[in-house]
Amino acid sequence: MKDASKSYKTLGVTMQKFNPEQSLWECRREFGEHGGVAPSVSRSSTFTVIDPETIAQIFEGIRGPDKGGCFLYSRHFNPTVEVLSRYLAAMEGAEGAACMASGMAAISCALLQLCKSGDHIVSSEVIYGGTHALLAELLPEYNITTTFVDPSDTKAFENAIRPNTRVLYTEAIGNPTLKVSDIPALSQIARDNDLSLVVDNTFSPMMISPIRLGADVVIHSMTKFINGSSDVIAGAICTDREFIYRLMDLHTGRAMLLGPTMDPRVAFDIIQRLPHLSIRMKEHSRRTIAIARHLEKIGVPVSYPGLESHPHHERLSGMINEGYGYGGLMTIDCITQEKADEFMSILQNRERFGFIAVSLGYFDSLISCSGSTTSSELTLEEQTSMGLSPGLVRMSIGYTGDLKDRIQQIERAVRDVKLI
Ligand SMILES: *Cc1c(COP(=O)(O)O)cnc(C)c1O
């Protein structure tokens, strides 16, 4: 990963257009065991070999799923999980991918593989609450420390680098304030300082391709948009093949030894939903911008990176793949938690606009007040520092119902709680 020539190769393609939908489609040549158009679910935990010598070669890392198609044990590699990994790699324009049991498993395994005791991380402060807790509270117990910076300020990442820094960490579109990171600029800083750039792309699959913009590792919580049905917990690490084999190394691989393995049945479910991810992302974006534009027009304090008024609109426009829009998340600042609660209650219980629930990327709208839920791991001081108001309502806009009705429902709710 720190091999500069390899990194430059990825940086070299930043100027070319990348089409994740086409890349995914071109990679999908899987048939089931009996010729079915869907792949088979391979649930075996262990695999036999014809020639006993093969097992030794698998243990030595000479043979693997992409090196002779040899499988050993399903915590290592599994054929069905491998199909999903291959599709995800194609979608992200990465050499490989490793699927995990959750987004947090993907984040913790990737970071623990890149950092050892004594190492340091520079991270955006606008990140998922669980990731913040991992970096600020758990990893220091293992002597891995983190400096948090404002992702709007690319220079701040550079200024926080120390001799023991190993990783720059950020979310492409930050949770929950929707600040956008300048991935090409961060990748240049990572390269100049021999660091790895890790980007959580959960909010923007297909929309942004961080590896094509120079990132070394892309993380997904597939629990969100990628699966899209709020019925599985899953994650992925997309990166170069060498790093995947390091994660699965029998002696030191963090994924192999900490063991957050994806179940092949979960992999199958996600495989069946990937083909319509592009359609879903486009519809999430189309509806979110329509709602955000209307709310902005009537004077609601709405924030959405697709609006020209968003401070990072231009930065994001320069990074996105054409045709997917600006994503399905927007926020409305209700200033106080009481007002936020009242607003959410009207939206769910009277207007039936969506559900009061954490998480995102579902077909129905999901609404939550970030400060008291998914960012509650942060202290009030940290929340203020990252620009998170206690009344910030994060909305993941779904695609059910009639869009005109939805706009009327939300307009009635903002008027009732006197946001305008
Ligand atoms: C939900 C989420 C995670 C954690 O993923 P899980 O699948 O719940 O473990 C990480 N990052 C972001 C941006 C998320 O939204």
GROMACS .gro file of C-alpha atoms and ligand atoms in nm, residues 101-105 107 128 131 169 171 173 175 200 202-203 219-224 233-235 359-360 394, ligand 1:
model
   42
  101ALA     CA    1  -2.001  -0.863   0.927
  102SER     CA    2  -2.056  -0.486   0.978
  103GLY     CA    3  -1.933  -0.143   0.880
  104MET     CA    4  -1.762  -0.110   1.218
  105ALA     CA    5  -1.581  -0.442   1.158
  107ILE     CA    6  -1.333   0.016   0.991
  128TYR     CA    7  -1.998   0.839   1.242
  131THR     CA    8  -1.598   0.547   1.447
  169TYR     CA    9  -0.913   0.902   0.782
  171GLU     CA   10  -1.582   1.021   0.528
  173ILE     CA   11  -1.957   1.307   0.286
  175ASN     CA   12  -2.190   1.221   0.909
  200ASP     CA   13  -1.565   0.583   0.447
  202THR     CA   14  -2.111   0.479   0.309
  203PHE     CA   15  -2.312   0.793   0.219
  219ILE     CA   16  -1.491   0.148   0.368
  220HIS     CA   17  -1.862   0.076   0.334
  221SER     CA   18  -2.131   0.012   0.585
  222MET     CA   19  -2.340  -0.198   0.348
  223THR     CA   20  -2.612  -0.184   0.613
  224LYS     CA   21  -2.710   0.145   0.448
  233ILE     CA   22  -2.577  -0.551   0.904
  234ALA     CA   23  -2.276  -0.570   0.674
  235GLY     CA   24  -1.956  -0.392   0.576
  359SER     CA   25  -2.959   0.445   1.002
  360LEU     CA   26  -3.004   0.553   0.641
  394ARG     CA   27  -3.078   1.424   0.960
  421LIG     C1   28  -2.366   0.313   0.994
  421LIG     C2   29  -2.233   0.365   0.963
  421LIG     C3   30  -2.117   0.297   1.003
  421LIG     C4   31  -2.123   0.169   1.083
  421LIG     O1   32  -2.174   0.064   1.009
  421LIG     P1   33  -2.245  -0.066   1.075
  421LIG     O2   34  -2.280  -0.146   0.956
  421LIG     O3   35  -2.361  -0.017   1.155
  421LIG     O4   36  -2.141  -0.131   1.161
  421LIG     C5   37  -1.995   0.351   0.966
  421LIG     N1   38  -1.986   0.466   0.896
  421LIG     C6   39  -2.095   0.534   0.857
  421LIG     C7   40  -2.079   0.660   0.779
  421LIG     C8   41  -2.221   0.487   0.889
  421LIG     O5   42  -2.330   0.556   0.850
   0.00000   0.00000   0.00000
